[in-house]
Coordinates of C-alpha atoms in Angstrom, one line a residue:
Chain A
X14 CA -36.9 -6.3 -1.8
X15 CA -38.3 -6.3 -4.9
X16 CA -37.3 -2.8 -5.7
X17 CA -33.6 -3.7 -4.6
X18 CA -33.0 -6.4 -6.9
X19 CA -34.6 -3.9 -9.1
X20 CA -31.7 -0.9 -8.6
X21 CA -29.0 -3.9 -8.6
X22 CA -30.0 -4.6 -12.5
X23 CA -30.1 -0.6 -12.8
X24 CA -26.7 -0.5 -11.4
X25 CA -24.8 -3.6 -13.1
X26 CA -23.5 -1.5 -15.5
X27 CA -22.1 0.8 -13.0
X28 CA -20.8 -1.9 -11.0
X29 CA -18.8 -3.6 -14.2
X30 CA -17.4 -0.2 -14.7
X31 CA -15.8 0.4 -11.2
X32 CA -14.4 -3.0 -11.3
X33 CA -13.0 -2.0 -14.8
X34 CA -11.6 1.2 -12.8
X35 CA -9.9 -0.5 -10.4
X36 CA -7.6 -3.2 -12.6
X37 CA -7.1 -0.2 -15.0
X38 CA -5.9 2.2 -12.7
X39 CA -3.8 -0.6 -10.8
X40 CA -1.7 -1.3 -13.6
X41 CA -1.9 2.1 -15.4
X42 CA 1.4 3.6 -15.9
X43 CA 3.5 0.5 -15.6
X44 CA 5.4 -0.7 -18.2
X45 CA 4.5 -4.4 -18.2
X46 CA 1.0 -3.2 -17.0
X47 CA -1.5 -6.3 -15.8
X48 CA 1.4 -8.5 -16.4
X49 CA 2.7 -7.5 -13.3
X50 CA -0.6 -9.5 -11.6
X51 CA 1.4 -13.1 -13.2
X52 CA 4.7 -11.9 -12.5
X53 CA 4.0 -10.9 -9.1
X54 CA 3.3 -14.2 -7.1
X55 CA 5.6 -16.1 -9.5
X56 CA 8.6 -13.7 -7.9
X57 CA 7.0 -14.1 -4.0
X58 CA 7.0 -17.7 -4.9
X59 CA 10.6 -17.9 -5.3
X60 CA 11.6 -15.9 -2.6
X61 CA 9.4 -17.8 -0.1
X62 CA 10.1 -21.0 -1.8
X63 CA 14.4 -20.3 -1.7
X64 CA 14.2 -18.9 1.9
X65 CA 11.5 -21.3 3.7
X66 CA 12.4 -24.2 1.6
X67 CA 16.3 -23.9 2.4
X68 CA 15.4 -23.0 6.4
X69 CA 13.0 -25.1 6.7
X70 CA 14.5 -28.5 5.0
X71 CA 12.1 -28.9 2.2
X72 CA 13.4 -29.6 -0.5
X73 CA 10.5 -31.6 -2.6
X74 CA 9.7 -30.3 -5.7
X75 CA 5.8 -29.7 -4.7
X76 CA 6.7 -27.6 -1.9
X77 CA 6.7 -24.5 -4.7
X78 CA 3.0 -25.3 -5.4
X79 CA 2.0 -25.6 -1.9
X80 CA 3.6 -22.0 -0.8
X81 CA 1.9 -20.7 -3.8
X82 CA -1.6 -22.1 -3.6
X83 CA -1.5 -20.7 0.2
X84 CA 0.1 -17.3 -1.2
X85 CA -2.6 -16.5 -3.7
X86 CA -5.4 -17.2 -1.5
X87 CA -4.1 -15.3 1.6
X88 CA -3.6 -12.6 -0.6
X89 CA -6.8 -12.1 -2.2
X90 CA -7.7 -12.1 1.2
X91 CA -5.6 -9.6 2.2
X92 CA -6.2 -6.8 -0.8
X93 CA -10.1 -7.0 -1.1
X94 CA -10.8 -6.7 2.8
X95 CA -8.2 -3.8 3.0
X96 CA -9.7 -2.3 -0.3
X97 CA -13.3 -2.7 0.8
X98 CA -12.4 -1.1 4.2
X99 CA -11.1 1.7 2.2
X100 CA -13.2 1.8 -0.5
X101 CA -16.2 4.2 1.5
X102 CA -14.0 6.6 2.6
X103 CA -12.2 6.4 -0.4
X104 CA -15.3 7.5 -2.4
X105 CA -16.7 10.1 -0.2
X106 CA -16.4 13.5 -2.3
X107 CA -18.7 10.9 -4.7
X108 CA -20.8 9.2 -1.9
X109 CA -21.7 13.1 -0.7
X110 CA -22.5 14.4 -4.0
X111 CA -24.2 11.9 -5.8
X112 CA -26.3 9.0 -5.1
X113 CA -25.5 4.9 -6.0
X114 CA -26.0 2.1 -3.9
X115 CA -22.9 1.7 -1.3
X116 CA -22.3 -1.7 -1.2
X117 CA -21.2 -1.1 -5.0
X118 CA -18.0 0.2 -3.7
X119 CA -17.1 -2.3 -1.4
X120 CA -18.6 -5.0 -3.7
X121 CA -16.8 -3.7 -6.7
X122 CA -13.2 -3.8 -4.8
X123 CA -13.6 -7.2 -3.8
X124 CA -14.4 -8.6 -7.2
X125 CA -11.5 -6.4 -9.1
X126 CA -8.8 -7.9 -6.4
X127 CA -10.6 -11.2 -7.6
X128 CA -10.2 -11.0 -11.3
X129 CA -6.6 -10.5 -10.6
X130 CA -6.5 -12.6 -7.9
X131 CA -8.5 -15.5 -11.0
X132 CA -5.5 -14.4 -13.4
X133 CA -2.7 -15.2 -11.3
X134 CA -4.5 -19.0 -10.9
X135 CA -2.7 -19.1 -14.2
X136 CA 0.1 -18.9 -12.9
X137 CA -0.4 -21.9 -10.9
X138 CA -1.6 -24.3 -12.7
X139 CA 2.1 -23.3 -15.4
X140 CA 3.9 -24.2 -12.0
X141 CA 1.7 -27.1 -10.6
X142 CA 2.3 -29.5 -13.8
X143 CA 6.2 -28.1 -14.3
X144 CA 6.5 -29.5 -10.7
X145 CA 4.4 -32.6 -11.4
X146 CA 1.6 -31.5 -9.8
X147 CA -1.1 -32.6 -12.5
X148 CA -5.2 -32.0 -12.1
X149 CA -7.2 -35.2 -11.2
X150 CA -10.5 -35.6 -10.4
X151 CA -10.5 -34.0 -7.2
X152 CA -9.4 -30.6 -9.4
X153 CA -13.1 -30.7 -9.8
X154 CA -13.4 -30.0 -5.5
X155 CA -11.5 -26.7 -6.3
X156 CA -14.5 -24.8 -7.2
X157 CA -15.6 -24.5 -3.6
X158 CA -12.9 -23.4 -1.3
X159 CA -12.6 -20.2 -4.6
X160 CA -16.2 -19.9 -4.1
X161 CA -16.2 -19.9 -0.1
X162 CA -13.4 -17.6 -0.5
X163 CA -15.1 -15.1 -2.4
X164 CA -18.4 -14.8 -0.2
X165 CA -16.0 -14.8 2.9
X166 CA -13.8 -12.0 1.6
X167 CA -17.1 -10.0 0.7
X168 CA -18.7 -10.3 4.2
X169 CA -15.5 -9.5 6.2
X170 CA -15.0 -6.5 3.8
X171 CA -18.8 -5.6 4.3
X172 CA -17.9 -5.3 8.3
X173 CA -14.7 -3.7 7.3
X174 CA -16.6 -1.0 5.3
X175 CA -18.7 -0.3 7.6
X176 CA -16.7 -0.7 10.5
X177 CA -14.1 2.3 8.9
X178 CA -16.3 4.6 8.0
X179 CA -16.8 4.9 12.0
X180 CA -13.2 4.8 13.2
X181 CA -10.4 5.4 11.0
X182 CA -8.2 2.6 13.2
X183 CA -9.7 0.1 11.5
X184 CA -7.2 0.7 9.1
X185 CA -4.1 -0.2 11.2
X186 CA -5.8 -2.5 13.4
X187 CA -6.9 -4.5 10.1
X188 CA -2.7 -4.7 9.2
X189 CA -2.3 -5.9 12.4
X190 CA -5.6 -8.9 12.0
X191 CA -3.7 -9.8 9.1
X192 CA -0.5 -10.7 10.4
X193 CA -2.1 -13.1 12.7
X194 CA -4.4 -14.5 10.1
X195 CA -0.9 -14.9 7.9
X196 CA 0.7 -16.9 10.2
X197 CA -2.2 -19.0 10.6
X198 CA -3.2 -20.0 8.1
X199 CA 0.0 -22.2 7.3
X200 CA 1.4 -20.8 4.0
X201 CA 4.9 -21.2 4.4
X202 CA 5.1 -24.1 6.4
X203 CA 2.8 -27.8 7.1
X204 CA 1.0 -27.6 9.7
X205 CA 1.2 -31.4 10.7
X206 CA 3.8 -30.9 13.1
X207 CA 1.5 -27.9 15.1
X208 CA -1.4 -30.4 14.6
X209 CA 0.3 -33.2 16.0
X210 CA 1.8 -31.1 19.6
X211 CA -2.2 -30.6 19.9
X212 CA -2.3 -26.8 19.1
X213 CA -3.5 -27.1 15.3
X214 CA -6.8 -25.5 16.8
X215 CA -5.0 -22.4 16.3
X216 CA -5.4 -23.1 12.5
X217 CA -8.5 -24.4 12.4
X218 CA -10.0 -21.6 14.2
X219 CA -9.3 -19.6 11.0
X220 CA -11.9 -20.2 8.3
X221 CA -9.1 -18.7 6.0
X222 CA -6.8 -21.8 6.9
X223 CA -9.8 -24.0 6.6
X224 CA -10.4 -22.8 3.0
X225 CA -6.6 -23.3 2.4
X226 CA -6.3 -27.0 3.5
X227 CA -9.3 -27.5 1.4
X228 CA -7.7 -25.8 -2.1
X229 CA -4.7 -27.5 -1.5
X230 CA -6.4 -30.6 -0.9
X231 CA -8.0 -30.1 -4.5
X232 CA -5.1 -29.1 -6.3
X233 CA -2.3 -32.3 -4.8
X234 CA -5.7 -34.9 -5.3
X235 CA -6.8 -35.8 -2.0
X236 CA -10.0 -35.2 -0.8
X237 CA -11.2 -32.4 1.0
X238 CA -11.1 -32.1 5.0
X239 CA -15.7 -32.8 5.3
X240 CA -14.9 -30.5 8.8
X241 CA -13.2 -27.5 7.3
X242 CA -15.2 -27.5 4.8
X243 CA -18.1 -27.4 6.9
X244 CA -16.6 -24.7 9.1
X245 CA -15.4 -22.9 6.3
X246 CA -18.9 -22.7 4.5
X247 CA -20.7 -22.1 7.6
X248 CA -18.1 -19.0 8.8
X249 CA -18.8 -17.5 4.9
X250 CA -22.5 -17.9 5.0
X251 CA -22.6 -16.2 9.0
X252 CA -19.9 -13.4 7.7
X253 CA -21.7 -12.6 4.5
X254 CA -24.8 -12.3 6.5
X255 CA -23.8 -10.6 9.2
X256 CA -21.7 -7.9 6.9
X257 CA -25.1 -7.2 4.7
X258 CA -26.9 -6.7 7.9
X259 CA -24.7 -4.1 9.6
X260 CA -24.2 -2.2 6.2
X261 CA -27.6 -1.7 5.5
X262 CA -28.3 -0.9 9.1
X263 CA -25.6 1.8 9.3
X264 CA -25.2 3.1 5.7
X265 CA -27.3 5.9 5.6
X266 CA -25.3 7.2 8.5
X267 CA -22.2 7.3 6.4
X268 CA -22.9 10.4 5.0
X269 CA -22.7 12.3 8.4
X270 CA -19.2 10.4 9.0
X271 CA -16.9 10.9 6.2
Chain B
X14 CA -52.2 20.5 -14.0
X15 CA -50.4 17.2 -14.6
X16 CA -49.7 14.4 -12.3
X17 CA -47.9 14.6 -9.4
X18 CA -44.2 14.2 -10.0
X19 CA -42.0 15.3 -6.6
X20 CA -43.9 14.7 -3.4
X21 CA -41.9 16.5 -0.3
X22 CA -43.3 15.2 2.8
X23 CA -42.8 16.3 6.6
X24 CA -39.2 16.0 5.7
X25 CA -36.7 16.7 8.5
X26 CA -32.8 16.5 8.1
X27 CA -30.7 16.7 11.2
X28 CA -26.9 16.2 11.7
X29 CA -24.7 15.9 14.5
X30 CA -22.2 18.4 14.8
X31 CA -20.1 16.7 17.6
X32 CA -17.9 20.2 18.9
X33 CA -14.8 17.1 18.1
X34 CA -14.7 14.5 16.3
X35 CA -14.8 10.8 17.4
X36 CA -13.3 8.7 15.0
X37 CA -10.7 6.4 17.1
X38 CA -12.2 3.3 19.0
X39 CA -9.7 4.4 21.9
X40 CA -11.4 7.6 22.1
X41 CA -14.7 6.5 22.0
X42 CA -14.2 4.5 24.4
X43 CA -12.8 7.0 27.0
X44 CA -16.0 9.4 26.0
X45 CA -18.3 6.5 26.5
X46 CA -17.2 5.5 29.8
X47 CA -16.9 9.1 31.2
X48 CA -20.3 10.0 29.1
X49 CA -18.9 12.3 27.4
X50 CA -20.1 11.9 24.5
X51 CA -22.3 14.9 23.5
X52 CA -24.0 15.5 20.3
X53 CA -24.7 19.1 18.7
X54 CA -28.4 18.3 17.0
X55 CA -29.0 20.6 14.6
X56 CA -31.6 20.6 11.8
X57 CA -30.7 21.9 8.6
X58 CA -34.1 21.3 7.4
X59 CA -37.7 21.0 9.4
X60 CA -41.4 19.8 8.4
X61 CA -40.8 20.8 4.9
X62 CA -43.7 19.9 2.6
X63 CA -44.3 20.6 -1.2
X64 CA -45.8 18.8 -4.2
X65 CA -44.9 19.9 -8.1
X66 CA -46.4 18.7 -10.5
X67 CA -45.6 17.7 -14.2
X68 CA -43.9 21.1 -15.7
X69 CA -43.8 23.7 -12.5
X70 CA -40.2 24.8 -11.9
X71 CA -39.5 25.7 -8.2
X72 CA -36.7 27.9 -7.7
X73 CA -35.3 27.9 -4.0
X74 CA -34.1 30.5 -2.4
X75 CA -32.5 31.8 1.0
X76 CA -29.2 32.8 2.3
X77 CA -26.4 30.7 2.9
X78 CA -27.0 27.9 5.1
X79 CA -30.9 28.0 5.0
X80 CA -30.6 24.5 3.6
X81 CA -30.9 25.0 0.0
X82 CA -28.5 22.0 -1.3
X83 CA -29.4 20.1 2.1
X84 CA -32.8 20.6 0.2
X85 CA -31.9 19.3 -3.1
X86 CA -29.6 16.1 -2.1
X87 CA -32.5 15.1 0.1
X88 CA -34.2 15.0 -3.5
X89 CA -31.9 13.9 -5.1
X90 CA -31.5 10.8 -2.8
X91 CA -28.0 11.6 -1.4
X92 CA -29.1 12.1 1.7
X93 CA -31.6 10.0 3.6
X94 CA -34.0 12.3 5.6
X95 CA -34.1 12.0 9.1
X96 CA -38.0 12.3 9.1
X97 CA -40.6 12.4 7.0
X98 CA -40.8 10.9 2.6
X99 CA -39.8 11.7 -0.3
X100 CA -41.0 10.2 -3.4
X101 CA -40.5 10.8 -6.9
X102 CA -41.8 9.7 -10.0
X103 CA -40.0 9.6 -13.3
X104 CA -36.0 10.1 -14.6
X105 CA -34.4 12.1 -12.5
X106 CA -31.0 14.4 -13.7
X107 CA -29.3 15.4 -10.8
X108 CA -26.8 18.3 -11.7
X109 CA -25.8 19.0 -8.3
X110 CA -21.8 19.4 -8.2
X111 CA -21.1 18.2 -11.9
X112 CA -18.3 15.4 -12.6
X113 CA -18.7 13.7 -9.2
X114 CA -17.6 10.4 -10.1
X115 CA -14.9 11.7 -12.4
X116 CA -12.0 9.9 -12.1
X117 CA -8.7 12.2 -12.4
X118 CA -6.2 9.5 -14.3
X119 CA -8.8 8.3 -16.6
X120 CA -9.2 10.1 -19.9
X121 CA -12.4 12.2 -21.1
X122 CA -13.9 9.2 -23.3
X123 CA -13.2 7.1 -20.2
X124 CA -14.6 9.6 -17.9
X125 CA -18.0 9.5 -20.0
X126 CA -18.7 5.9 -19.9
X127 CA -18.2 6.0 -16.0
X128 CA -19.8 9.0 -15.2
X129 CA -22.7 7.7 -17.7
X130 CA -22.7 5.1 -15.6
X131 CA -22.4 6.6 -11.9
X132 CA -26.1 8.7 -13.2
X133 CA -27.6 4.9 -14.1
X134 CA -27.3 5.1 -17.5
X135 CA -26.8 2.1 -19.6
X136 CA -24.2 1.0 -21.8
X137 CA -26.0 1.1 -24.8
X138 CA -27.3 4.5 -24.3
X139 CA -24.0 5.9 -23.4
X140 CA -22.5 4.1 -26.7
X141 CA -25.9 5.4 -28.8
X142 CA -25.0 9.3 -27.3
X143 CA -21.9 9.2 -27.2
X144 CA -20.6 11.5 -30.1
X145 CA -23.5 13.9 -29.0
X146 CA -22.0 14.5 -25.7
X147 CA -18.1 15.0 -27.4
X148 CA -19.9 17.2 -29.7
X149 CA -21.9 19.5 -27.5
X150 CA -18.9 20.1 -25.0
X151 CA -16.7 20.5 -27.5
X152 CA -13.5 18.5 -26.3
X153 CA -13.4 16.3 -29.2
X154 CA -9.4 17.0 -29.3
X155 CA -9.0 16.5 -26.1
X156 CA -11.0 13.8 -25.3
X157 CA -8.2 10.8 -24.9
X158 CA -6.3 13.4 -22.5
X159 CA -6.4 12.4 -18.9
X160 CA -8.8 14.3 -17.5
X161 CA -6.1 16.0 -14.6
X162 CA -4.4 18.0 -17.4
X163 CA -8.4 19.4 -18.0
X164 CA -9.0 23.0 -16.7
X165 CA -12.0 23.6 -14.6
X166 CA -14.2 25.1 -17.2
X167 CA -13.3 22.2 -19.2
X168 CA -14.4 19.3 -16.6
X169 CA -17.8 21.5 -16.2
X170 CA -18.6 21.1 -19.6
X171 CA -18.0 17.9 -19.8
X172 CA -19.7 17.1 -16.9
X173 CA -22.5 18.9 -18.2
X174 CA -23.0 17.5 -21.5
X175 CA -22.9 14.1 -20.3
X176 CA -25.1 15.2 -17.4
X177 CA -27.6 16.3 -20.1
X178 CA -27.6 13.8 -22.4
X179 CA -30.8 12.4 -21.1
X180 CA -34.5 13.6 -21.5
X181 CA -35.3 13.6 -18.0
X182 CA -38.8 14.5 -15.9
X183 CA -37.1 16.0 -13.1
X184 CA -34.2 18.2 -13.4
X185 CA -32.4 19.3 -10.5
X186 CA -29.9 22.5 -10.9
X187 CA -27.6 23.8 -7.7
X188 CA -26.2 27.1 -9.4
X189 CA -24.7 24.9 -12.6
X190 CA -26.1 27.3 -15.1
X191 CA -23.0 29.0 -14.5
X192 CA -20.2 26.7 -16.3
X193 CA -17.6 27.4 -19.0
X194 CA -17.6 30.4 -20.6
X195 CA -19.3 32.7 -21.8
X196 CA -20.1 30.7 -25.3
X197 CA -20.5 27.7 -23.5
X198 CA -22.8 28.9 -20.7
X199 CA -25.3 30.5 -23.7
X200 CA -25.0 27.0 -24.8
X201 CA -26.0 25.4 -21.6
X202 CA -28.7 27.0 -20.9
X203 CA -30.5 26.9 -24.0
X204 CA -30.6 23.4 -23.8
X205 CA -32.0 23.7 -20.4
X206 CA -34.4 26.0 -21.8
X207 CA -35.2 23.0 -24.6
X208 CA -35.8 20.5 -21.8
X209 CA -38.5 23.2 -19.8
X210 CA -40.6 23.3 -23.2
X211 CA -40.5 19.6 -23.1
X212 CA -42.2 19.9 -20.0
X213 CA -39.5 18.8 -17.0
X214 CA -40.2 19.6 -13.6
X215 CA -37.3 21.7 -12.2
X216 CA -35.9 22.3 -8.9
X217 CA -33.5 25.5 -8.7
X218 CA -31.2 26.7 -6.1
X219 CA -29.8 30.4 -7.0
X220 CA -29.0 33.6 -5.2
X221 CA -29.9 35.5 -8.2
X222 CA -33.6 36.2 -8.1
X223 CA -33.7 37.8 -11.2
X224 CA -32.5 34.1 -12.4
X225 CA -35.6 32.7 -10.3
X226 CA -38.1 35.1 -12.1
X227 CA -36.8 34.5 -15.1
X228 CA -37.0 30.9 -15.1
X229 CA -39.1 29.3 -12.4
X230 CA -43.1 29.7 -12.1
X231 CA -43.0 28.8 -8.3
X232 CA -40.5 29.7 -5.2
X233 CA -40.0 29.0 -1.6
X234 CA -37.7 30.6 0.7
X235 CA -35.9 29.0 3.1
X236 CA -34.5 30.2 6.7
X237 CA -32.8 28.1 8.8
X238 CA -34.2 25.0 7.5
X239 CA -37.8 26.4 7.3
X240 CA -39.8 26.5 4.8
X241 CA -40.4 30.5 5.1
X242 CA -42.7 31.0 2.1
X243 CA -44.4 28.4 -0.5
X244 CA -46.3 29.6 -3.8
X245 CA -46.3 31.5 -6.8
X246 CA -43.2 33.1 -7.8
X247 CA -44.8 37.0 -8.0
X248 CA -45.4 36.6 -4.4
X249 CA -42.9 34.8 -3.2
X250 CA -40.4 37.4 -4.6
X251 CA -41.9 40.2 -3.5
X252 CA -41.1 38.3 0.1
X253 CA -37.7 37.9 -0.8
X254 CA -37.5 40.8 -1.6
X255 CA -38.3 42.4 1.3
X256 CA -35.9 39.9 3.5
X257 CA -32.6 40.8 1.7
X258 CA -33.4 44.5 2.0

């Protein structure tokens, strides 16, 4: 143990590189470079906002926040699991040739998706007080659901890594998990009506949803849902435990695989 | 004779060569319901055991596929054996395929701070060394060029210099004494050469054994993962000899 902790402070440097590497090489060759990571969910927001809003009837002026709060999240959530599923195979000619602890890949993806993913919060508070939305005390709350969110994303791309060094599916299979976990986790739409006709266990069997409610809760003042946020926490904690665990039981097998 | 540096013991390396490979869930499935699932073992290395200590230089030999670079990444740590310990004591400069790590769309002053970085080093050190490694591979001009418009000879050399950099205890070579040209490979090997009178314990894959006299004070020779021959390098060449006639 000792001697891990040990090679994770050899390492650090290393690790702040490859995160450097991937939000350099995202945005390389664009013109409006890491711009793009503000202008990006502002655009989503109006096309979801324009089409769901007009469909759907709502036509208050917070229904821009709430589409993008549960935007943002969902896709953090989507680019660091699919990068960290990628990110072992994606490294092999280095993996085979020279050695560094693994989990720095998939670590590494998940936190560049989340410096981009903390830049585009920018972008939502500009829109939150346009739209009246302004922080209260209960901004304080949103600390935890970004936290949760974080050590969720890691575990689930812990399993992914591992899982996709094994059997290239994963990768399409994954698209497919994320389409359910989309529509689940209520982005476009309030989920009080699918609450109500007794089915919102379909939501709040998603920790992802859970962690949603509970942002949004901090962002329009309320205060947060005490059972998703129990649920959320505990389904982070179990991931992220059960994701170190199966990568360092498999991960000197990867070699043989990739 | 020093302290022990490289400690090689009972190692044992074996891989599965599956005849196809299983990497669909559906297919696995199939295999593992029908037991079909068969697994080639084969060893590329078996019960190998060695110690060097501070300052001997091993040079490995054998054909191809006796295991040599199996050998080497075991040491190096790239590869987890499947039996048996390795330990190693000291800094450890692996120049096994040099510029893994490199990243194509970054440029050469780029590429050195994560390659630096890939081999451990610190940030401080790479910013302390850095115009000694420009300097010694001689890219200074190119060195905000992406490193995909590089040729070969040039990624070696950067690779080597950064590779180099350090004053390490254990230097591992896999053939790399043969980058760049002509200029550059005189160049590379003297400063190996600097870093043997310092005292670094080498290990050194070649299939020139004239290379191996020249630079190595002990040998083994490998077959088929087996460690045919162990000692000093008079007699162990005289072996080798002998086998490739």
């Amino acid at each position: 143990m000792k001697e891990r902790i040990r090679n994770f402070f050899r390492y650090r440097y290393l690790l702040w590189e490859l995160v450097k590497k991937g939000i350099k090489l995202k945005y390389r060759r664009s013109y409006l470079g890491i711009f793009w990571s503000l202008l990006e969910p502002l655009l989503t927001m109006v096309v979801l906002t324009v089409i769901f809003g007009t469909l759907l009837g709502h036509n208050e002026k917070t229904f821009a926040v709430y589409v993008l709060s549960g935007r943002l999240l969902y896709s953090f959530f989507s680019q660091s699991t699919g990068a960290a599923l990628r990110s072992i195979r994606g490294n092999s000619a280095m993996i085979k040739r020279v050695y560094v602890p693994k989990y720095l890949y998939p670590l590494s993806s998940v936190m560049f998706n989340y410096v981009i993913f903390a830049l585009s919060l920018i972008v939502l508070a500009a829109v939150s007080l346009i739209m009246g939305v302004y922080p209260s005390v209960y901004s304080l709350q949103l600390i935890i659901p970004l936290v949760l969110l974080m050590i969720f994303s890691f575990g689930v791309g812990m399993i992914l890594a591992t899982v996709g060094v094994f059997f290239r599916d994963m990768e399409y299979l994954w698209n497919v998990v994320l389409m359910l976990v989309m529509y689940t986790c209520a982005i476009f739409y309030y989920p009080d009506n699918l609450i109500k006709s007794g089915k919102g266990w379909l939501l709040k069997m998603n920790p992802l949803f859970c962690i949603i409610d509970n942002f949004r809760s901090g962002l329009f003042g309320e205060l947060m849902n005490t059972k998703m946020l129990a649920y959320s926490a505990f389904a982070s904690v179990f991931v992220l435990i059960f994701g170190l665990w199966i990568f360092y039981k498999k991960q000197d097998e990867f070699i043989l695989h990739i | 004779m020093g302290k022990e540096v490289v400690k090689v013991d009972h190692v044992g390396m074996k891989f599965n060569l599956s005849q196809e490979k299983i990497d669909s869930i559906k297919e696995y499935f199939i295999k593992f319901v029908k037991r079909e699932i068969k697994y080639d073992e084969f060893w590329a290395l078996k019960d190998i055991n060695f110690t060097l200590n501070k300052g001997e230089r091993l040079g490995i030999l054998g054909l191809n596929g006796a295991g040599k670079s199996t050998l080497l990444k075991v040491i190096a740590g790239v590869f987890k054996p499947t039996e048996g310990k390795v330990t190693r004591r000291g800094v450890l400069a692996p120049m096994l395929e040099l510029g893994a790590g490199f990243d194509m769309q970054y440029t050469g002053a780029e590429n050195i701070y994560l390659y630096g970085s890939v081999l451990g080093y610190s940030k401080e050190f790479i910013d302390e060394r850095y115009q000694e490694i420009v300097d010694f591979s001689e890219l200074k001009k190119f060195i905000d060029v992406p490193l995909k418009n590089y040729s070969s000879g040039m990624r070696a050399r950067l690779g080597f210099s950064i590779a180099t950099v350090v004053e390490p205890d254990i230097l591992i070579l896999d053939e790399v004494l043969s980058v760049g040209d002509a200029k550059f490979r005189k160049k590379s090997e003297k400063k190996v050469m600097d870093m043997f009178d310092k005292g670094v314990t080498v290990l050194f894959v070649s299939h020139s054994l004239e290379q191996v006299e020249r630079l190595c004070n002990k040998a083994m020779i490998l077959e088929h993962g087996r460690m045919l021959e162990y000692g000093e390098i008079e007699k162990v060449a005289e072996a080798y000899r002998k086998i490739i006639d």
